[in-house]
Amino acid sequence: MASARPTSDHLPGLVDMHFDLPLALYDRRAQRGLLRDEFVPELRAGGVELIGAALYIEEKYLPEMALRVALDQAARLLEEIELAGQDVTLCRSYADIEGARREGKIGVLLTMEGVEPLGTDLYLLRVFYELGVRSVGLTHARRNAAGDGGVFASAGSSPAGLSPFGKALLKECQRLGIVIDLAHLNPAGVDDALALTDGPVIISHTNPRRFHDIERNTGDAHIRAVGARGGVVGINAVLLSAEKEKATLDHYIDHIAYVADLAGIDAVGVGFDFIEFLFRYWTPEQQAALAASMIEAHQPPGLTNHSHASNLRRRMRERGFRADEIEKVLRGNWLRVLQQVIG
């Protein structure tokens, strides 16, 4: 990595391409103004300019309620953006993103984590596009009509690639101008997605398997392939290591440096996937159930919510990243892909 220190203390804005905000807003739907009162202060404190707000459907709602809950989550998000007034705006285009930045607003880009809300109906993708969805991840940890998720273990994911529906979905995403997100997809599905598409694809929130060897994370060959396509790999803040004591801010930066060394500084961004805000209202039993169904997540001290982004900026400078490199990782690389794909 670069050894020179930055020549400026300018702190760039930050783009986080994976935040489970709609899940919290839906779960706490009796609390109006939650985005304004609880999340905006943290986002402002961290200098966040754009978040990818993911529609994600919990297992308990599948299959019958997937579409309804996804629409309810989108409706809650839109209502909360309205209640946040001049602080937040929904972005449907790159021009909207630029406009939000000029006006000092926090932009929200609607994304989808797992296509369960679509069932097997490709026409529904157009409906979600009209609502504002501009990035789609095909799966979460489970199987759906598009394909299979990568398991939270070093082996055992399905060897099957994408289904015919999954392949058709990729084609439709490219036609509409929706960013294709390979996060959570099993290795065989990633191979298919790379073979069947052109242009940049992303992995919104993942970690190199070099540090945490589970198939939900990403191997070196796939990291290089995404970078070679002009895509971006977002570093996840909760799956840094299987060992709690190794989950630190410095180790998060190790992940950034590793991807940059493999695929170039233009290929790395942040997709924090913060969960601390969920644990604020989850019971201990809910937290234990998450760990049992997936894997225990270790949150690094000093990087558990968006207000801590200044810690990351400062430590990257101290670690020798130049100002231009920090700008690319924290915002520029994501913005380049969004400009190219969503227009």
PDB file of C-alpha atoms in Angstrom, residues 5 11 14 36 40 79 111 118 120 122 146 166 170 175 183 187 194 205-206 226 243 254 282 294 316 326 343:
ATOM      1  CA  ARG A   5       0.827  10.529   4.264  1.00  0.00           C
ATOM      2  CA  LEU A  11     -12.381  14.688   5.188  1.00  0.00           C
ATOM      3  CA  LEU A  14     -18.818   8.684   2.863  1.00  0.00           C
ATOM      4  CA  ARG A  36     -34.874  11.973  11.791  1.00  0.00           C
ATOM      5  CA  VAL A  40     -29.736  11.325  11.028  1.00  0.00           C
ATOM      6  CA  GLU A  79     -42.556   8.206   4.998  1.00  0.00           C
ATOM      7  CA  THR A 111     -31.524  -1.561  -2.673  1.00  0.00           C
ATOM      8  CA  LEU A 118     -40.292 -10.939  -6.606  1.00  0.00           C
ATOM      9  CA  THR A 120     -40.717 -15.762  -9.830  1.00  0.00           C
ATOM     10  CA  LEU A 122     -39.825 -10.702 -13.361  1.00  0.00           C
ATOM     11  CA  ALA A 146     -32.819 -16.961  -8.402  1.00  0.00           C
ATOM     12  CA  GLY A 166     -31.827 -15.735 -11.823  1.00  0.00           C
ATOM     13  CA  LEU A 170     -29.531 -10.333 -14.399  1.00  0.00           C
ATOM     14  CA  ARG A 175     -31.622  -3.418 -19.206  1.00  0.00           C
ATOM     15  CA  ALA A 183     -23.065 -10.195  -1.893  1.00  0.00           C
ATOM     16  CA  PRO A 187     -19.469 -19.184  -5.455  1.00  0.00           C
ATOM     17  CA  LEU A 194     -19.704 -12.798 -13.961  1.00  0.00           C
ATOM     18  CA  HIS A 205     -20.738  -5.999   1.860  1.00  0.00           C
ATOM     19  CA  THR A 206     -18.245  -8.811   2.197  1.00  0.00           C
ATOM     20  CA  VAL A 226     -14.949  -7.759  -9.810  1.00  0.00           C
ATOM     21  CA  GLU A 243     -12.103 -14.450  16.718  1.00  0.00           C
ATOM     22  CA  ASP A 254      -6.266  -4.664   6.819  1.00  0.00           C
ATOM     23  CA  TRP A 282     -33.617  -6.865  19.818  1.00  0.00           C
ATOM     24  CA  MET A 294     -25.807 -17.702  10.664  1.00  0.00           C
ATOM     25  CA  MET A 316      -6.446   5.289   7.450  1.00  0.00           C
ATOM     26  CA  ILE A 326      -9.199   7.606   1.238  1.00  0.00           C
ATOM     27  CA  GLY A 343     -27.118   7.127 -14.965  1.00  0.00           C
TER      28      GLY A 343
END
